[in-house]
CSV table of C-alpha atoms and ligand atoms in Angstrom, one decimal:
chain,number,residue,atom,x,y,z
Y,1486,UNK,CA,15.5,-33.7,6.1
Y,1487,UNK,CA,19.0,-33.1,7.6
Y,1488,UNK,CA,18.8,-33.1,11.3
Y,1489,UNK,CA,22.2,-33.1,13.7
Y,1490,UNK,CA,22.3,-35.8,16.2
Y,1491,UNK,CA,24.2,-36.5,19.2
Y,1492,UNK,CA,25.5,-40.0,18.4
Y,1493,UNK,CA,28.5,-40.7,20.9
Y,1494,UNK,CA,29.0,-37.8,23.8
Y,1495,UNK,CA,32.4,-36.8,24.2
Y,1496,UNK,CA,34.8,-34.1,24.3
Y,1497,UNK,CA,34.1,-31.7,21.0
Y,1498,UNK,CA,37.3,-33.0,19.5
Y,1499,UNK,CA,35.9,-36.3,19.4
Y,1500,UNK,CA,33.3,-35.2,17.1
Y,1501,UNK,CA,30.1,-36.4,19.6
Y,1502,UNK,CA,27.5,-34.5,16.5
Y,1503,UNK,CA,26.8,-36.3,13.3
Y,1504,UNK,CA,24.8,-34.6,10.4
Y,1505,UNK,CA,22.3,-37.6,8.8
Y,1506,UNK,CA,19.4,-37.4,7.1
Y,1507,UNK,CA,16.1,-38.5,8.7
Y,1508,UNK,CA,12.5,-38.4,8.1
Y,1509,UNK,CA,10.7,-35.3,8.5
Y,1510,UNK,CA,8.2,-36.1,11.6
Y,1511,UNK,CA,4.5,-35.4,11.5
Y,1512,UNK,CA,2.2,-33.5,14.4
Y,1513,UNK,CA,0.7,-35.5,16.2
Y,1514,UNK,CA,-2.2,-34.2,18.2
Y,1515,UNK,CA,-2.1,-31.3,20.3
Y,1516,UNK,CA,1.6,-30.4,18.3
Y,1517,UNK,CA,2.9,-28.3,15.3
Y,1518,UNK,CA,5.1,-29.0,12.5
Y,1519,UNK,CA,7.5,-26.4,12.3
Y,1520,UNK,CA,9.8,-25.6,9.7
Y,1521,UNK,CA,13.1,-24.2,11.4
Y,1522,UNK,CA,14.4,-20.9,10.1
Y,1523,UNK,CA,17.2,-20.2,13.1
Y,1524,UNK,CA,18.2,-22.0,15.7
Y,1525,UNK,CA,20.2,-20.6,18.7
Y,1526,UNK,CA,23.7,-23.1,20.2
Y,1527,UNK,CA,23.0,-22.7,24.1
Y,1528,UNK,CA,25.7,-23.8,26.3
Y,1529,UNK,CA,23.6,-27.0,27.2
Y,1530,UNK,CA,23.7,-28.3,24.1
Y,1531,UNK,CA,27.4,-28.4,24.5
Y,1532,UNK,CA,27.1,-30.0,28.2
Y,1533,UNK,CA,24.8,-32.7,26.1
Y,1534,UNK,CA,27.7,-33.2,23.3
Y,1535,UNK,CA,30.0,-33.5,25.8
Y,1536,UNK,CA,28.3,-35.7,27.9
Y,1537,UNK,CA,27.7,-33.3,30.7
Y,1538,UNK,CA,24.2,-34.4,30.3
Y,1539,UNK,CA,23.2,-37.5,29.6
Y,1540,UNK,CA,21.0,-37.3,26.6
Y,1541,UNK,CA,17.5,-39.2,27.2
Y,1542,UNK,CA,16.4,-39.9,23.6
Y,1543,UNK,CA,19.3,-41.9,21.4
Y,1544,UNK,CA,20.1,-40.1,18.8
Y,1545,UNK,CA,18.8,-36.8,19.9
Y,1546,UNK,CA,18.7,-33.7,17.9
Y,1547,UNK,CA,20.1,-30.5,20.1
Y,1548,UNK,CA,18.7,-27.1,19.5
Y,1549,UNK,CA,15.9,-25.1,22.2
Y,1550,UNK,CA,16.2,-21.8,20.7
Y,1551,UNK,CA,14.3,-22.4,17.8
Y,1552,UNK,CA,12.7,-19.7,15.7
Y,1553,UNK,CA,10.5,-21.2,12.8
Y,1554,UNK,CA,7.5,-20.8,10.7
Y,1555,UNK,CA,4.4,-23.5,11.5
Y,1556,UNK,CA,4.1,-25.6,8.5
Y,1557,UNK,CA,1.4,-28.2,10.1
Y,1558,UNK,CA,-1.1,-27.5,12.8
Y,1559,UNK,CA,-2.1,-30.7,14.3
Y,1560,UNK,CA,-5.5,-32.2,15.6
Y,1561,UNK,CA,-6.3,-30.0,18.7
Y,1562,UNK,CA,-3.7,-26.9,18.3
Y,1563,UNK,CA,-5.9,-24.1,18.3
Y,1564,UNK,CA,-2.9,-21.1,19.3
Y,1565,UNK,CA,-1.4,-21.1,15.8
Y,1566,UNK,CA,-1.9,-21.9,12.0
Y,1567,UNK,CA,0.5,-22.9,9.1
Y,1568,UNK,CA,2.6,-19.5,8.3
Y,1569,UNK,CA,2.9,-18.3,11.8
Y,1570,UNK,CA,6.5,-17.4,12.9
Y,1571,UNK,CA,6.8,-19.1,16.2
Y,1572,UNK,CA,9.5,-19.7,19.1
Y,1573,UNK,CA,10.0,-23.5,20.6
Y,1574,UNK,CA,12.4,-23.2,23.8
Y,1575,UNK,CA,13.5,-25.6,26.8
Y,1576,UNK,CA,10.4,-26.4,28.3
Y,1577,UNK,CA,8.3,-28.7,26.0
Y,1578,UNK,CA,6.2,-29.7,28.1
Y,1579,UNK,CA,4.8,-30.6,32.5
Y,1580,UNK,CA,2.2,-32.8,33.8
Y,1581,UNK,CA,-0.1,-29.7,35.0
Y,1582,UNK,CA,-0.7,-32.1,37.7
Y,1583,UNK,CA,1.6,-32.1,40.0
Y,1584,UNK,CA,2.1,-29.8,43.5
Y,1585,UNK,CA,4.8,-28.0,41.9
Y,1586,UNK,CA,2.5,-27.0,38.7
Y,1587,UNK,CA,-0.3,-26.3,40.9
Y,1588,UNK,CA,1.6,-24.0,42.5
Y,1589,UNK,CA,3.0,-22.2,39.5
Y,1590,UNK,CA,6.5,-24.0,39.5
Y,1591,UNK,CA,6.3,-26.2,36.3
Y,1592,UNK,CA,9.7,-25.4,35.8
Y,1593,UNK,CA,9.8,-27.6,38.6
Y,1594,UNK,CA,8.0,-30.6,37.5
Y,1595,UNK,CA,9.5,-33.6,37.9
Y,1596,UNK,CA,7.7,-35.1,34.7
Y,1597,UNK,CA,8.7,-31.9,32.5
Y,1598,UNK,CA,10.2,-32.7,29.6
Y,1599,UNK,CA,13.1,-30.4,27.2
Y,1600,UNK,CA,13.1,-29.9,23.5
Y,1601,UNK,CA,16.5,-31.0,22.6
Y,1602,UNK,CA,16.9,-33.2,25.5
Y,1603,UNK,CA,13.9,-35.6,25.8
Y,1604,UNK,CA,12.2,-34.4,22.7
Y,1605,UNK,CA,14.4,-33.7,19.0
Y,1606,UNK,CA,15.1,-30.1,18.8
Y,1607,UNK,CA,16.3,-27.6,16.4
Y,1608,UNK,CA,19.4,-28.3,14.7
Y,1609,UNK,CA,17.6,-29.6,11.8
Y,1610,UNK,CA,15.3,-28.6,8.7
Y,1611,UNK,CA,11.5,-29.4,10.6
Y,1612,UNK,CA,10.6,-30.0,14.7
Y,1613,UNK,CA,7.4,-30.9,16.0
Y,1614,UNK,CA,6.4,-29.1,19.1
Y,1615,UNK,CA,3.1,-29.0,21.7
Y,1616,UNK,CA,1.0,-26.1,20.6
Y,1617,UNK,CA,0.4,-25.5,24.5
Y,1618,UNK,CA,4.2,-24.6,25.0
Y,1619,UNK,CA,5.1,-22.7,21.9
Y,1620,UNK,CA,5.7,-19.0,22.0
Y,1621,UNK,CA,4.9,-16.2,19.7
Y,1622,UNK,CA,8.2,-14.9,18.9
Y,1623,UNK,CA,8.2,-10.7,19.4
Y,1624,UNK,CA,8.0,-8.3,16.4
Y,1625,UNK,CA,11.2,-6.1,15.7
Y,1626,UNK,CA,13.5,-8.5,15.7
Y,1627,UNK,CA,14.9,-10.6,12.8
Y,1628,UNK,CA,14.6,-14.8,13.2
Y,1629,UNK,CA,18.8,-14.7,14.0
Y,1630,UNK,CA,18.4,-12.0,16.4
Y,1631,UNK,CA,15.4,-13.3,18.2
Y,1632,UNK,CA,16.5,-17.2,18.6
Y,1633,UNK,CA,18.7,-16.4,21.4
Y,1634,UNK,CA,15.8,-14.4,23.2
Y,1635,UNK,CA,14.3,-18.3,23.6
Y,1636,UNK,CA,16.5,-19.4,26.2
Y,1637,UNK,CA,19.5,-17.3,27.0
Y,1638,UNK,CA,17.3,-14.5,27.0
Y,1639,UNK,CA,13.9,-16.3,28.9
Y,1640,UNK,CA,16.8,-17.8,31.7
Y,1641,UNK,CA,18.6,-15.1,32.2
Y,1642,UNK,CA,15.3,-13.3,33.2
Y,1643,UNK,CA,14.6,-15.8,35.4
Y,1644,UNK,CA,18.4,-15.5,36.9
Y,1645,UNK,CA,17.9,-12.1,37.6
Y,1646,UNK,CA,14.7,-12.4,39.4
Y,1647,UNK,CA,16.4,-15.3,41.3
Y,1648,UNK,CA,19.3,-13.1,42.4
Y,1649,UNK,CA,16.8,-10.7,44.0
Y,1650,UNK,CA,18.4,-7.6,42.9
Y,1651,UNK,CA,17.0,-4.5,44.5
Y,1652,UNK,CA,16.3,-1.1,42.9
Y,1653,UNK,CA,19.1,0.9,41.5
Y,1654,UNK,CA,21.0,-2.1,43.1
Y,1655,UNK,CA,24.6,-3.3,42.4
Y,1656,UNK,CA,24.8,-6.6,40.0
Y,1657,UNK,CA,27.9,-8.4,39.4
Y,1658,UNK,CA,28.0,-10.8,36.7
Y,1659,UNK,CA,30.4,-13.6,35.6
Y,1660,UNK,CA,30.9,-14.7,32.0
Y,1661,UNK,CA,29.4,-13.0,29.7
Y,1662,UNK,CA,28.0,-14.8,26.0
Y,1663,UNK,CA,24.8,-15.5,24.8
Y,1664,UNK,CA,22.4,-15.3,28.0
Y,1665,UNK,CA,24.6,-12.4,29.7
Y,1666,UNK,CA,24.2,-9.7,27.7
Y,1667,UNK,CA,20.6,-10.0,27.4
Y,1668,UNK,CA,20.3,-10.2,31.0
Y,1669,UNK,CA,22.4,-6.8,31.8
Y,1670,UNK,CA,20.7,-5.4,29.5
Y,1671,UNK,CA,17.4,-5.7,31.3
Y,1672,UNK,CA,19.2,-4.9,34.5
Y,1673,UNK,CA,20.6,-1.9,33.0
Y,1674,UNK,CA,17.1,-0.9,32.1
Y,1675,UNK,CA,16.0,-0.8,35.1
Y,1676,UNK,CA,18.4,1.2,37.2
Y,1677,UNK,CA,21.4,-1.1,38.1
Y,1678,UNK,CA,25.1,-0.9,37.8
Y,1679,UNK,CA,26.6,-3.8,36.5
Y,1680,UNK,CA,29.8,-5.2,37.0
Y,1681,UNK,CA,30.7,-7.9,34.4
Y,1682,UNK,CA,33.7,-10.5,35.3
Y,1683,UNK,CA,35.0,-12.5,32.4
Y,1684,UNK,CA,38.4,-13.6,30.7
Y,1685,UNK,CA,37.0,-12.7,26.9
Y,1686,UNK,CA,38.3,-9.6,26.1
Y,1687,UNK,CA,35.8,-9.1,23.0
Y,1688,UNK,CA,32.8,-9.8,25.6
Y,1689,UNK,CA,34.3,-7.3,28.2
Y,1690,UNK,CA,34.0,-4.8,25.3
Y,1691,UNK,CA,30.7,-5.5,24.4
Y,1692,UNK,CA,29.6,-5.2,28.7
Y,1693,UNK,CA,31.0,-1.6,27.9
Y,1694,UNK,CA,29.5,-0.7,25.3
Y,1695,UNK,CA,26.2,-2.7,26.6
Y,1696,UNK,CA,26.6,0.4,30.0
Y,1697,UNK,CA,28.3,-1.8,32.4
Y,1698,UNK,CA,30.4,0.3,34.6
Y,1699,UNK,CA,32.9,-1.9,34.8
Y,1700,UNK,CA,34.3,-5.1,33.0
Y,1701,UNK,CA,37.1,-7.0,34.4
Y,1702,UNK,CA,39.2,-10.3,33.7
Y,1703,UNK,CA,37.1,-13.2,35.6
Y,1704,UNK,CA,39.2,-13.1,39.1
Y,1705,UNK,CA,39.8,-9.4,39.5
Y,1706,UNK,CA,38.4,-7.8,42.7
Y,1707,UNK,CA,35.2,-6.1,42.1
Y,1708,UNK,CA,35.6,-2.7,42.4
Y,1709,UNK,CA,32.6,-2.4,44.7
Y,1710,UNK,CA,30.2,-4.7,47.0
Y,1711,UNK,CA,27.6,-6.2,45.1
Y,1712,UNK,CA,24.1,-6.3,46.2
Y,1713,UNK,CA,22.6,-9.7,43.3
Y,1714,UNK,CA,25.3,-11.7,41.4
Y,1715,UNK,CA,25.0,-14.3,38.6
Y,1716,UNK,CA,27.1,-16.9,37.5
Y,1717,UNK,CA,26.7,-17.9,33.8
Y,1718,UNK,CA,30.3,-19.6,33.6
Y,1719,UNK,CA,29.8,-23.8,34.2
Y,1720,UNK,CA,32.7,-22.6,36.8
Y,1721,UNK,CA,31.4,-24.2,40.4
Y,1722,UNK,CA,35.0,-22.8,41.7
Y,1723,UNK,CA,34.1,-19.3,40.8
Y,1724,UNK,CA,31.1,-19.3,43.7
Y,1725,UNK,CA,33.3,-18.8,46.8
Y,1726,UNK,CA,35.0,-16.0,45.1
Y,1727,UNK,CA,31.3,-14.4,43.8
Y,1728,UNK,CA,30.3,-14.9,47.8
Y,1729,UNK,CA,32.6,-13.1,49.2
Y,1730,UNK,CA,32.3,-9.9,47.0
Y,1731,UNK,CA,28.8,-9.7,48.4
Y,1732,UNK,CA,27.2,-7.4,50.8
Y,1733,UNK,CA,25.5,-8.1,53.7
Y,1734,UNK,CA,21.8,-9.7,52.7
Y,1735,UNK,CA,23.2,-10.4,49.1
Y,1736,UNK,CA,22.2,-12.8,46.8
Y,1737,UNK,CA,24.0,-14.8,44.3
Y,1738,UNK,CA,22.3,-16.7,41.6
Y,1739,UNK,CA,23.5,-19.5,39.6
Y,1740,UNK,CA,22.3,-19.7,36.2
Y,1741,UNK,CA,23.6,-22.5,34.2
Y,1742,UNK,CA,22.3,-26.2,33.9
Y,1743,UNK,CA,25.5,-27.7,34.9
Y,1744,UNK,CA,28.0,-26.4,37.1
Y,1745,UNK,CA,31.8,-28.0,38.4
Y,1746,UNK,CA,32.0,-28.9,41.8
Y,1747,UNK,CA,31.7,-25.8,44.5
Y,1748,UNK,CA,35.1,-25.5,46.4
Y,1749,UNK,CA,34.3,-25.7,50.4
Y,1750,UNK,CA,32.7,-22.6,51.7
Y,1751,UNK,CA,33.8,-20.7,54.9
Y,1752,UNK,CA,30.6,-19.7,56.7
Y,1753,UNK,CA,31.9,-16.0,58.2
Y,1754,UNK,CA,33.6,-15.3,54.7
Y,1755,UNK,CA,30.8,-16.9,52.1
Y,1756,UNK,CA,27.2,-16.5,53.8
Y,1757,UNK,CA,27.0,-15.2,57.3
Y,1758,UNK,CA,25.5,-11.8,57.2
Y,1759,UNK,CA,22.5,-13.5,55.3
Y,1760,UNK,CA,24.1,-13.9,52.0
Y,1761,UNK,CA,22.4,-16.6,49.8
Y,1762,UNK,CA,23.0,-19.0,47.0
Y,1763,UNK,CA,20.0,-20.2,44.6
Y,1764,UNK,CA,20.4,-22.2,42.0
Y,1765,UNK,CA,18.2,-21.9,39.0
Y,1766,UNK,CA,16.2,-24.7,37.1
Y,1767,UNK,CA,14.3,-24.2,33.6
Y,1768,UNK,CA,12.0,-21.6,33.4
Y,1769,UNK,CA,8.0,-21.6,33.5
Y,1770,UNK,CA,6.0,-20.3,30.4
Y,1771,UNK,CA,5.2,-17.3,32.3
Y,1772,UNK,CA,8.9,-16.3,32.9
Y,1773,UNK,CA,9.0,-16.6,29.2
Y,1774,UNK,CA,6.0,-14.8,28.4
Y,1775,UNK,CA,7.2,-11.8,30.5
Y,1776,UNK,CA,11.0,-12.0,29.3
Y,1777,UNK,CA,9.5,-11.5,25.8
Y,1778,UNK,CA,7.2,-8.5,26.2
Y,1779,UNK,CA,9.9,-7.2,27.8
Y,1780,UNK,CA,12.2,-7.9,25.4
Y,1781,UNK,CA,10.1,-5.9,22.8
Y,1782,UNK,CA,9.5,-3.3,25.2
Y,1783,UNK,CA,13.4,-2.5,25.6
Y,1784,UNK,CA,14.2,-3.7,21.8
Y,1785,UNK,CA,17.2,-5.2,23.7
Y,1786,UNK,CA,20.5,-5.5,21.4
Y,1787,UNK,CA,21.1,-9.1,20.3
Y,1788,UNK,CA,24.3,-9.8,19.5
Y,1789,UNK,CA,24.9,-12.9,17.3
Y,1790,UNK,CA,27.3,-15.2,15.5
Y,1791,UNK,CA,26.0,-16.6,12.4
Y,1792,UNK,CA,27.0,-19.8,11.1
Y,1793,UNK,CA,25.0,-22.5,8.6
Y,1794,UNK,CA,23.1,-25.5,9.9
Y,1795,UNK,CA,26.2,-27.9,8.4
Y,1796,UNK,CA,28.2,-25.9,10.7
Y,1797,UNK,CA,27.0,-27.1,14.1
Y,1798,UNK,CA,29.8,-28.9,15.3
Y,1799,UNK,CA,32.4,-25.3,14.3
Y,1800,UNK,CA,29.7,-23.5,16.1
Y,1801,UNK,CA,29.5,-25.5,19.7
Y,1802,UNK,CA,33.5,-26.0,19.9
Y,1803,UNK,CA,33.8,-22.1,19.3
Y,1804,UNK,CA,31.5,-21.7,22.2
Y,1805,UNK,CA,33.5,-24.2,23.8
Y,1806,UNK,CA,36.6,-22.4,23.5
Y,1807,UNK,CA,34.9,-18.9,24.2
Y,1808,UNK,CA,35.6,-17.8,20.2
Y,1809,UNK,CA,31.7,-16.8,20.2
Y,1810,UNK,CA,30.8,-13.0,20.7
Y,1811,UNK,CA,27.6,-12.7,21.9
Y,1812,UNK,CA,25.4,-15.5,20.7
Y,1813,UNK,CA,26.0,-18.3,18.4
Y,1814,UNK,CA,22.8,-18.8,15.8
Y,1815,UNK,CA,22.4,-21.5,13.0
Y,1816,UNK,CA,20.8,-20.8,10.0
Y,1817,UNK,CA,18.7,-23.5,8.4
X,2521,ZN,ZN1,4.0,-31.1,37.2
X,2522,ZN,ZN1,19.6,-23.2,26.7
């Protein structure tokens, strides 16, 4: 099968991706063969290209947003059988042991491991994937339009419930692809006004169009105080600037994986007046599970780049240099 692997991270000029040809894998118990049919480019697959990340399997396939068709139930899968469309996303799999999954924060788990990361992921013809951690991926929705739902979508949930935003509250948001306009979307839905901060000029369209009441370049003033922000932009230097257009008890979320160093903070202008900063890591199934009822439930608008599975490497320097509207998908 053709599978894309990270051979050398690097900058995307330096070409870090190589498309080979490798065997297809086979289930082992407890897994599924899958048989990729989209596959969404999420910003961490860049930060893994480019060495952001360092990637924990050599050779490893990128891809968590992966919407396929089981082709191979495994020993011990009992959730799903060959023909099924089904979702594979970040979290691949936890200990279930642990304090943290005891207490319902396997995203927390410090033996979780990543499709894309510690396990191959997407950008290729066939994945295998742990039954136990596989989603069913909603109705309504073609296979382009619902890869991004697997991670920009299921993270961006969890970003908004991490940024605490109270009813009919005020959300400010900064950069606005893939994960963004998911997210304002659910806000949206239920009751906020969203402010949406980012240099793209096609995505500060799309925010208005989406119902944001306002859309501005990433370092404008907001035109009001905010109550819940989120940072989607790998941009640690916008923080300071996102702390100080909160109001008093605010809360500012940070969604991404990786994020440039934070600039020094001034206590009286960044986070007296109980103002808070949280970051936010992975996501538990349940986030996901709830993210995708949801998602049905709104039919949220799912805006997507197309390109072929050869086209990879176009795909993740376009995101790099914020060419991509909405979300990039590959199609196997
Ligand atoms: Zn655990
Ligand atoms: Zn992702």
């Amino acid at each position: 099968m053709r599978a894309w692997v990270v051979r050398q991270p690097g900058p995307m000029a330096a070409g870090p991706l190589r498309l080979i040809e490798r065997a297809r894998p086979r289930p082992g118990r407890g897994e599924l063969l899958i048989r990729v049919l989209c596959c969404g480019v999420c910003r961490t697959d860049l930060h893994l290209a480019e060495g952001d990340l360092a990637p924990k399997l050599p050779d490893v396939t990128p891809g968590h947003e992966v919407v396929g068709e089981v082709a191979e139930a495994g020993p011990g899968t009992s959730r799903f059988r060959p023909g099924d469309r089904v979702g594979v996303a970040w979290l691949a799999g936890t200990d279930g042991s642990c304090r943290y999954c005891r207490r319902g924060n396997e995203n927390l788990c410090p033996r979780s491991v990543y499709t894309g990361w510690d396990l191959n992921g997407g950008y290729a013809e066939y994945l295998v994937a742990a039954d136990a951690y596989v989603h069913q991926v909603p109705a309504g929705f073609s296979d382009a339009e619902a890869a991004p739902l697997l991670c920009a979508g299921i993270i961006g949930y969890r970003a908004l419930r991490r940024a605490a935003l109270p009813p009919g509250g005020r959300l400010g948001i900064w950069g606005f692809g893939g994960s963004a306009h998911l997210t304002a979307q659910i806000a949206l839905a239920e009751g906020a006004v969203v402010h949406v901060f980012t240099r793209a000029v096609a995505a500060r369209e799309l925010a208005l169009e989406l119902g944001a009441a306002s859309a501005q370049d990433s370092w404008d003033p907001a035109p009001e105080p905010l109550d819940s922000a989120i940072i989607f932009a790998p941009a640690g230097e916008i923080v300071p600037a996102a702390l100080a257009t909160l109001d008093r008890g605010g809360t500012l979320a940070i969604a991404g994986i990786h994020l440039t160093d934070i600039p020094a903070l001034n206590y009286a202008r960044h986070l007296f007046n109980e103002r808070a900063v949280r970051s936010v890591t992975a996501n538990t199934r349940g986030d996901a599970e709830e993210f995708l009822r949801l998602a049905q439930q709104l039919r949220l608008r799912v805006t997507v780049t197309p390109y072929p599975l050869g086209a990879a490497d176009r795909a993740l320097a376009d995101l790099a240099a914020d060419r991509v509207n909405g979300a990039a998908v590959l199609s196997v």
